[in-house]
Tab-separated table of C-alpha atoms in Angstrom:
chain	number	residue	atom	x	y	z
H	1	MET	CA	15.443	103.255	173.797
H	2	ALA	CA	12.262	105.059	174.708
H	3	LEU	CA	12.584	108.795	175.215
H	4	ARG	CA	12.353	109.612	178.882
H	5	ARG	CA	11.004	113.109	179.518
H	6	VAL	CA	11.991	114.656	182.838
H	7	LEU	CA	10.832	118.057	184.006
H	8	LEU	CA	13.177	119.736	186.442
H	9	ALA	CA	11.429	122.449	188.449
H	10	GLN	CA	13.083	124.606	191.064
H	11	ALA	CA	10.241	124.584	193.538
H	12	LEU	CA	9.495	127.118	196.181
H	13	LEU	CA	8.246	124.354	198.393
H	14	THR	CA	9.389	125.554	201.751
H	15	LEU	CA	9.562	123.292	204.741
H	16	ALA	CA	10.510	125.393	207.674
H	17	HIS	CA	12.959	123.664	209.978
H	18	VAL	CA	12.918	126.242	212.718
H	19	ALA	CA	15.785	126.192	215.158
H	20	ARG	CA	14.123	127.031	218.413
H	21	CYS	CA	16.286	129.559	220.180
H	22	ASN	CA	15.600	133.096	221.316
H	23	PHE	CA	17.174	134.745	218.306
H	24	VAL	CA	17.588	132.054	215.713
H	25	THR	CA	16.156	132.618	212.276
H	26	SER	CA	14.190	129.859	210.565
H	27	LEU	CA	15.810	127.839	207.819
H	28	HIS	CA	14.186	126.537	204.680
H	29	SER	CA	15.134	124.017	202.034
H	30	ASN	CA	14.765	124.460	198.302
H	31	TYR	CA	13.493	121.381	196.537
H	32	VAL	CA	14.125	120.184	192.996
H	33	VAL	CA	11.129	118.187	191.780
H	34	ASN	CA	11.846	115.495	189.172
H	35	LEU	CA	8.647	114.628	187.304
H	36	ASP	CA	8.958	111.368	185.353
H	37	PHE	CA	6.099	111.240	182.827
H	38	GLU	CA	7.037	107.779	181.521
H	39	SER	CA	6.837	105.570	184.568
H	40	ASP	CA	6.256	102.558	182.299
H	41	ASN	CA	9.986	102.667	181.582
H	42	LEU	CA	11.257	102.947	185.099
H	43	ARG	CA	14.938	102.485	185.651
H	44	PRO	CA	15.726	99.665	188.079
H	45	GLU	CA	17.074	102.091	190.672
H	46	ALA	CA	13.873	104.142	190.534
H	47	GLU	CA	11.769	101.002	191.037
H	48	ALA	CA	13.891	99.999	193.982
H	49	SER	CA	13.654	103.444	195.473
H	50	ALA	CA	9.878	103.453	195.235
H	51	ALA	CA	9.636	99.946	196.681
H	52	ASP	CA	11.885	100.719	199.616
H	53	ALA	CA	10.113	103.930	200.570
H	54	ASP	CA	7.836	103.840	203.587
H	55	GLU	CA	4.191	104.366	202.704
H	56	GLY	CA	4.176	107.454	204.932
H	57	ASP	CA	6.881	109.022	202.752
H	58	MET	CA	4.875	108.666	199.529
H	59	LYS	CA	2.228	111.135	198.436
H	60	VAL	CA	0.104	111.449	195.317
H	61	MET	CA	0.349	114.975	193.907
H	62	ALA	CA	-1.055	116.690	190.802
H	63	PHE	CA	1.278	118.553	188.436
H	64	ALA	CA	1.278	119.555	184.762
H	65	GLY	CA	-1.725	121.803	185.212
H	66	GLY	CA	-3.522	119.177	187.263
H	67	SER	CA	-3.856	116.846	184.276
H	68	ARG	CA	-1.433	114.213	185.567
H	69	LYS	CA	-0.994	112.654	188.967
H	70	PHE	CA	2.382	111.620	190.325
H	71	ARG	CA	3.457	109.401	193.171
H	72	CYS	CA	6.155	111.388	194.956
H	73	LYS	CA	8.714	110.310	197.505
H	74	LEU	CA	9.007	113.138	200.029
H	75	PRO	CA	12.028	113.836	202.232
H	76	SER	CA	11.486	112.865	205.854
H	77	SER	CA	13.435	112.634	209.051
H	78	ARG	CA	14.018	108.968	208.202
H	79	ASN	CA	15.094	109.179	204.558
H	80	ARG	CA	16.581	112.650	204.240
H	81	THR	CA	20.375	112.845	204.116
H	82	ARG	CA	21.434	115.692	206.339
H	83	ASP	CA	24.673	117.499	205.538
H	84	THR	CA	24.820	119.194	208.893
H	85	SER	CA	23.960	118.248	212.447
H	86	ARG	CA	21.385	120.065	214.554
H	87	SER	CA	24.121	121.891	216.470
H	88	GLU	CA	25.760	122.985	213.217
H	89	GLU	CA	22.429	124.300	211.934
H	90	LEU	CA	21.998	126.242	215.159
H	91	ALA	CA	25.477	127.766	214.850
H	92	GLN	CA	24.866	128.721	211.218
H	93	SER	CA	21.543	130.311	212.080
H	94	LYS	CA	23.039	132.358	214.918
H	95	ALA	CA	25.856	133.575	212.666
H	96	HIS	CA	23.253	134.468	210.034
H	97	PHE	CA	21.290	136.549	212.537
H	98	ILE	CA	24.394	138.289	213.911
H	99	ALA	CA	25.378	139.246	210.361
H	100	ALA	CA	21.880	140.656	209.777
H	101	LYS	CA	22.020	142.737	212.954
H	102	LEU	CA	25.384	144.193	211.920
H	103	ALA	CA	24.618	144.579	208.201
H	104	THR	CA	24.294	148.377	208.296
H	105	LEU	CA	27.633	148.778	210.115
H	106	ARG	CA	29.848	146.407	208.151
H	107	GLY	CA	32.239	148.202	205.807
H	108	SER	CA	31.982	151.508	207.684
H	109	CYS	CA	34.259	153.260	210.165
H	110	TRP	CA	33.188	155.585	212.992
H	111	LYS	CA	35.382	158.159	214.679
H	112	TYR	CA	35.417	158.784	218.413
H	113	LYS	CA	37.313	161.365	220.497
H	114	GLN	CA	38.069	161.231	224.198
H	115	ASP	CA	40.482	163.619	225.892
H	116	PHE	CA	43.459	163.998	223.536
H	117	TRP	CA	42.965	160.585	221.897
H	118	SER	CA	41.058	159.754	218.735
H	119	TYR	CA	39.759	156.342	217.726
H	120	ASP	CA	38.797	154.769	214.398
H	121	VAL	CA	36.294	151.943	214.830
H	122	CYS	CA	36.121	149.994	211.567
H	123	PHE	CA	33.342	147.469	212.089
H	124	GLY	CA	34.274	143.884	211.365
H	125	ARG	CA	37.907	144.843	210.689
H	126	LYS	CA	40.018	146.728	213.219
H	127	ILE	CA	40.158	149.483	215.846
H	128	THR	CA	42.916	152.098	216.079
H	129	GLN	CA	43.839	154.650	218.763
H	130	TYR	CA	45.938	157.671	217.774
H	131	ARG	CA	46.928	161.251	218.476
H	132	PRO	CA	45.687	163.506	215.648
H	133	ASP	CA	48.439	166.030	216.431
H	134	GLY	CA	51.301	163.503	216.274
H	135	ASP	CA	52.590	160.182	215.027
H	136	VAL	CA	51.534	158.097	218.042
H	137	ARG	CA	49.268	155.256	216.911
H	138	PHE	CA	48.218	151.965	218.550
H	139	SER	CA	46.233	149.026	217.264
H	140	LEU	CA	43.466	148.120	219.696
H	141	GLY	CA	42.884	144.799	217.947
H	142	GLU	CA	41.534	143.122	214.845
H	143	HIS	CA	38.155	141.445	214.593
H	144	VAL	CA	37.958	137.779	215.646
H	145	ALA	CA	34.837	136.532	213.876
H	146	ASP	CA	34.747	133.200	215.721
H	147	ALA	CA	34.290	135.077	219.002
H	148	ASP	CA	31.080	136.865	217.926
H	149	GLU	CA	28.337	136.241	220.456
H	150	LEU	CA	24.567	136.655	220.296
H	151	LEU	CA	23.399	137.770	223.736
H	152	PRO	CA	20.135	136.846	225.538
H	153	THR	CA	19.230	140.554	225.597
H	154	GLY	CA	19.144	140.719	221.790
H	155	GLY	CA	22.533	142.414	221.681
H	156	VAL	CA	25.797	141.305	220.109
H	157	ARG	CA	29.327	141.102	221.492
H	158	GLU	CA	32.424	141.310	219.267
H	159	LEU	CA	36.089	140.955	220.208
H	160	TYR	CA	39.027	142.701	218.528
H	161	MET	CA	42.292	141.117	219.686
H	162	GLY	CA	46.026	141.145	219.084
H	163	GLY	CA	46.514	144.897	219.368
H	164	ALA	CA	49.703	146.705	220.413
H	165	ASP	CA	51.069	145.238	223.651
H	166	ASN	CA	48.207	142.717	223.474
H	167	ARG	CA	45.513	145.394	223.628
H	168	THR	CA	41.958	144.032	223.292
H	169	THR	CA	38.685	145.781	222.509
H	170	GLU	CA	35.144	144.606	223.038
H	171	LEU	CA	32.243	146.077	221.090
H	172	ARG	CA	28.980	145.775	222.995
H	173	TYR	CA	25.909	146.395	220.873
H	174	VAL	CA	22.913	147.171	223.103
H	175	CYS	CA	19.244	147.940	222.656
H	176	GLY	CA	18.566	151.644	222.221
H	177	SER	CA	18.085	154.475	219.783
H	178	SER	CA	19.910	154.824	216.473
H	179	GLU	CA	18.756	158.418	215.959
H	180	ALA	CA	21.849	160.625	215.722
H	181	SER	CA	21.220	162.877	218.739
H	182	SER	CA	20.202	160.075	221.124
H	183	ARG	CA	22.383	157.160	220.050
H	184	THR	CA	24.884	155.758	222.559
H	185	PHE	CA	28.501	155.551	221.397
H	186	LYS	CA	30.898	155.606	224.328
H	187	LEU	CA	34.248	154.169	225.432
H	188	SER	CA	35.579	152.854	228.714
H	189	GLU	CA	38.805	151.095	229.720
H	190	GLU	CA	37.528	148.414	232.073
H	191	TRP	CA	41.049	147.360	233.031
H	192	PRO	CA	44.485	148.198	231.637
H	193	LEU	CA	44.679	147.583	227.872
H	194	TYR	CA	41.094	146.234	227.708
H	195	TYR	CA	38.706	148.656	226.049
H	196	VAL	CA	34.920	148.538	225.686
H	197	PHE	CA	32.852	150.499	223.186
H	198	GLU	CA	29.115	150.522	223.826
H	199	ILE	CA	26.931	151.176	220.786
H	200	SER	CA	23.152	151.369	220.828
H	201	GLY	CA	20.643	150.543	218.123
H	202	PRO	CA	17.110	149.133	217.864
H	203	THR	CA	18.360	146.147	215.871
H	204	PHE	CA	19.908	144.916	219.142
H	205	CYS	CA	16.592	144.856	221.006
H	206	LEU	CA	14.320	141.972	221.944
H	207	TRP	CA	11.223	142.581	219.824
H	208	ARG	CA	8.898	140.525	221.998
H	209	GLU	CA	6.073	142.933	222.832
H	210	GLU	CA	2.893	143.567	220.832
H	211	ASP	CA	3.690	140.797	218.363
H	212	GLY	CA	7.067	142.285	217.485
H	213	ASN	CA	5.861	145.880	217.178
H	214	GLN	CA	7.561	147.060	220.371
H	215	ALA	CA	10.752	146.607	222.390
H	216	ARG	CA	12.242	148.260	225.455
H	217	ASP	CA	15.703	149.703	225.932
H	218	ALA	CA	17.855	149.177	229.031
H	219	SER	CA	15.997	151.926	230.888
H	220	GLY	CA	12.597	150.411	230.118
H	221	ARG	CA	11.629	153.046	227.564
H	222	PRO	CA	9.425	151.572	224.810
H	223	LEU	CA	10.610	151.647	221.212
H	224	PRO	CA	8.208	151.120	218.285
H	225	ALA	CA	9.232	149.072	215.259
H	226	SER	CA	9.626	152.327	213.299
H	227	ALA	CA	12.681	153.076	215.486
H	228	LEU	CA	14.563	150.719	213.155
H	229	LEU	CA	14.281	153.380	210.433
H	230	GLU	CA	15.519	156.352	212.456
H	231	GLU	CA	18.850	156.452	210.615
H	232	LEU	CA	16.840	157.684	207.618
H	233	ARG	CA	15.705	160.788	209.522
H	234	GLY	CA	16.870	163.944	207.791
H	235	ALA	CA	17.569	162.084	204.546
H	236	CYS	CA	15.531	161.540	201.384
H	237	VAL	CA	15.357	158.596	198.989
H	238	ASN	CA	14.363	159.221	195.375
H	239	VAL	CA	13.878	157.439	192.090
H	240	THR	CA	12.989	158.621	188.580
H	241	GLN	CA	10.503	156.648	186.512
H	242	GLY	CA	9.909	158.138	183.108
H	243	TRP	CA	8.769	161.743	183.332
H	244	TRP	CA	8.276	161.707	187.096
H	245	THR	CA	10.673	161.681	190.028
H	246	TYR	CA	9.496	160.374	193.413
H	247	GLU	CA	11.088	161.445	196.689
H	248	TYR	CA	10.448	160.059	200.159
H	249	CYS	CA	11.756	162.008	203.146
H	250	TYR	CA	11.498	160.048	206.378
H	251	PRO	CA	9.085	160.181	208.039
H	252	ARG	CA	7.117	163.132	206.737
H	253	GLN	CA	6.318	163.071	203.037
H	254	LEU	CA	6.281	161.402	199.646
H	255	THR	CA	6.508	163.827	196.718
H	256	GLN	CA	6.060	163.409	192.970
H	257	PHE	CA	7.614	166.018	190.691
H	258	HIS	CA	9.131	166.765	187.299
H	259	MET	CA	12.404	168.691	186.989
H	260	ASN	CA	11.655	171.448	184.538
H	261	GLY	CA	13.974	173.479	182.318
H	262	ASN	CA	17.545	173.465	183.590
H	263	GLY	CA	16.779	170.955	186.316
H	264	LYS	CA	16.495	173.537	189.080
H	265	LYS	CA	12.720	173.877	189.318
H	266	ARG	CA	10.133	171.276	190.272
H	267	ASP	CA	7.113	171.832	188.057
H	268	PRO	CA	4.643	170.268	188.471
H	269	GLU	CA	4.945	168.920	192.030
H	270	HIS	CA	2.435	166.904	194.045
H	271	ALA	CA	2.442	165.578	197.595
H	272	LEU	CA	1.362	161.935	197.390
H	273	GLY	CA	1.080	161.757	201.174
H	274	THR	CA	2.277	163.816	204.103
H	275	MET	CA	2.275	164.034	207.890
H	276	SER	CA	1.990	167.822	207.745
H	277	GLY	CA	-1.238	168.908	209.378
H	278	SER	CA	-1.632	165.499	211.000
H	279	THR	CA	-1.750	164.899	214.746
H	280	ALA	CA	0.295	161.696	214.345
H	281	PRO	CA	3.666	161.848	216.142
H	282	THR	CA	6.730	162.637	214.043
H	283	GLU	CA	9.325	162.730	216.839
H	284	ALA	CA	12.273	160.338	216.930
H	285	ASN	CA	11.333	156.799	217.964
H	286	ALA	CA	7.631	157.639	217.973
H	287	VAL	CA	6.446	157.298	214.351
H	288	GLU	CA	3.385	155.061	214.012
H	289	MET	CA	3.813	152.059	211.715
H	290	THR	CA	2.496	148.503	211.628
H	291	ILE	CA	3.990	145.107	210.783
H	292	VAL	CA	2.082	143.386	207.984
H	293	ARG	CA	2.362	140.257	205.895
H	294	LEU	CA	1.760	141.003	202.233
H	295	LYS	CA	-0.373	138.684	200.136
H	296	PRO	CA	1.108	137.135	196.984
H	297	SER	CA	0.237	139.250	193.984
H	298	ILE	CA	-1.961	138.162	191.091
H	299	SER	CA	-0.885	141.062	188.920
H	300	PRO	CA	2.531	142.654	188.198
H	301	ARG	CA	1.050	145.989	189.315
H	302	GLU	CA	0.279	144.737	192.791
H	303	ARG	CA	2.730	144.745	195.651
H	304	ARG	CA	4.242	141.308	196.006
H	305	ALA	CA	4.976	139.249	199.083
H	306	PRO	CA	8.652	138.220	199.265
H	307	PRO	CA	9.359	134.545	198.442
H	308	SER	CA	10.490	133.779	201.997
H	309	ASN	CA	7.315	135.403	203.372
H	310	HIS	CA	9.104	137.719	205.790
H	311	ARG	CA	7.141	140.703	207.054
H	312	THR	CA	6.852	144.310	205.896
H	313	LEU	CA	6.714	147.538	207.915
H	314	ARG	CA	3.921	149.814	206.699
H	315	GLN	CA	3.399	153.552	207.097
H	316	ARG	CA	0.244	155.288	205.981
H	317	LEU	CA	0.570	158.835	204.584
H	318	GLY	CA	-2.572	160.834	203.794
H	319	GLY	CA	-3.384	164.478	203.225
H	320	GLY	CA	-1.583	164.816	199.893
H	321	THR	CA	-2.357	167.198	197.046
H	322	VAL	CA	-6.037	167.033	196.071
H	323	CYS	CA	-6.603	164.666	193.147
H	324	ASP	CA	-8.455	166.200	190.185
H	325	GLN	CA	-10.232	162.935	189.342
H	326	THR	CA	-11.512	162.091	192.835
H	327	ASN	CA	-11.522	165.502	194.498
H	328	ARG	CA	-9.856	163.844	197.497
H	329	PRO	CA	-6.333	164.219	198.910
H	330	ARG	CA	-3.793	161.783	197.500
H	331	ALA	CA	-2.653	159.039	199.900
H	332	THR	CA	0.139	156.461	199.982
H	333	SER	CA	0.983	153.261	201.801
H	334	MET	CA	4.751	153.071	202.317
H	335	HIS	CA	6.094	149.515	202.635
H	336	PHE	CA	9.578	148.851	204.001
H	337	GLN	CA	11.277	145.460	203.553
H	338	CYS	CA	14.608	143.840	204.265
H	339	PRO	CA	15.877	142.846	200.785
H	340	LEU	CA	16.687	139.241	199.922
H	341	ASN	CA	20.232	140.341	198.986
H	342	TRP	CA	20.839	142.103	202.315
H	343	GLN	CA	24.215	140.407	202.740
H	344	SER	CA	25.645	142.505	199.901
H	345	ARG	CA	24.618	145.619	201.914
H	346	PRO	CA	22.599	147.409	199.229
H	347	GLU	CA	21.656	151.039	199.804
H	348	THR	CA	18.162	151.973	200.914
H	349	ARG	CA	16.140	152.536	197.749
H	350	ILE	CA	12.672	152.740	196.268
H	351	ILE	CA	12.097	149.593	194.211
H	352	SER	CA	8.480	149.963	193.102
H	353	ILE	CA	5.651	152.470	192.870
H	354	SER	CA	2.128	151.530	191.850
H	355	GLU	CA	-1.239	153.258	191.733
H	356	GLY	CA	-3.740	150.662	192.882
H	357	SER	CA	-6.660	153.046	192.408
H	358	LEU	CA	-6.939	156.667	191.361
H	359	CYS	CA	-4.510	158.741	193.442
H	360	GLU	CA	-3.965	155.877	195.924
H	361	TYR	CA	-0.349	154.711	195.809
H	362	ASP	CA	1.773	151.852	197.108
H	363	VAL	CA	5.533	152.325	197.432
H	364	MET	CA	8.054	149.602	198.293
H	365	ILE	CA	11.391	150.540	199.864
H	366	HIS	CA	14.167	148.028	200.499
H	367	THR	CA	16.465	148.765	203.426
H	368	THR	CA	18.895	146.704	205.497
H	369	LEU	CA	17.882	148.752	208.562
H	370	LEU	CA	15.094	146.216	209.166
H	371	CYS	CA	17.114	143.026	208.800
H	372	GLY	CA	18.072	142.701	212.478
H	373	HIS	CA	14.426	142.162	213.460
H	374	GLU	CA	13.367	138.507	213.301
H	375	LYS	CA	10.071	139.177	211.555
H	376	PHE	CA	11.684	141.192	208.756
H	377	LEU	CA	14.677	138.943	208.091
H	378	PRO	CA	14.332	136.601	205.076
H	379	THR	CA	14.617	132.918	205.906
H	380	MET	CA	18.060	131.449	205.612
H	381	PRO	CA	18.445	128.952	202.729
H	382	LYS	CA	19.329	125.562	204.167
H	383	GLY	CA	20.114	123.599	201.057
H	384	LYS	CA	18.666	121.709	198.138
H	385	GLU	CA	16.932	118.356	198.203
H	386	THR	CA	15.269	116.263	195.504
H	387	ILE	CA	11.705	114.996	195.360
H	388	GLN	CA	11.332	112.132	192.884
H	389	CYS	CA	7.855	111.812	191.325
H	390	LEU	CA	6.649	108.949	189.070
H	391	ALA	CA	3.570	109.404	186.878
H	392	GLU	CA	0.498	107.387	187.820
H	393	PRO	CA	-1.067	105.435	184.903
H	394	GLU	CA	-3.428	107.510	182.756
H	395	GLY	CA	-6.957	107.495	184.166
H	396	ALA	CA	-5.811	106.337	187.600
């Protein structure tokens, strides 16, 4: 029996089947490409498959470094077996987007006090009302995932049901600030035993203005895309690579330093970019950033576009410590991305630092704070399909 060589390649051929709805993320399929180099020994089923295929579903493509041509049967609306209906795809996509909007809250609990009552709001789990000075405690409900609703405003509605004496709580997530001093987090009892918490955040906005760079809260106040990062304000993210440690403190500065001696002194220390001395705004919900699409890299040192081609939020920091080699201030482009593994809720972290040219730096930060914005959310995998390719005769 002749040896039949088959190359299995997991292809990043992405056909976007976009579910058209206000907040529905696009879906993509992963394709396995079977390249049969010995088409002279076709199996009967392969011959039949090729014969039955419509001419419009067949395409000649070059693989193996362009040295061989293959006749490939492509999936189409006529010959593709669909595991899910259109309505099921839509439901999956909405659930995917809701999960992305709530990614930074899942697994956490917030405390709220009103009068002599205290409340524990554990997102995605349960809500409890209690007296901190006594043993009185009531369940205000447990999360009912099937009741999650994506609202036309960009917000999300969750229900927590089955509490004590049939108490029910609704969490209303609305467009607004996530900065600590201006964030909305309030409670009302709309009717007996029915409670409503209202929680604001930019991830619950409609990012429809200026090509996704701006939204407006309920009062009409504009929010820039950088508002998505306001929960980082007052915090720093750092990473050590070899001799150097790099620290980014939102939104003001990126610093490079070495911990000397007993680890208490930074020496040397350089600012790789700063907003100090700049006229650019640094106030909450006012930091200037732009949405960009990165190009695929041709070198490991270059910043790389994500496989699903979702966007990146970029901040430019100049005015750093003067570079000895160029006699110019150091400068950095900060790039923020929603990570591909956002569903595991990874912490915000620096994942790469490169020096594209002398004292000009590119830094990539992954953060789930961006995932609730359509342009930053990676495409949702839809499934795997097979493309069968048969080699054309040599010299054809």
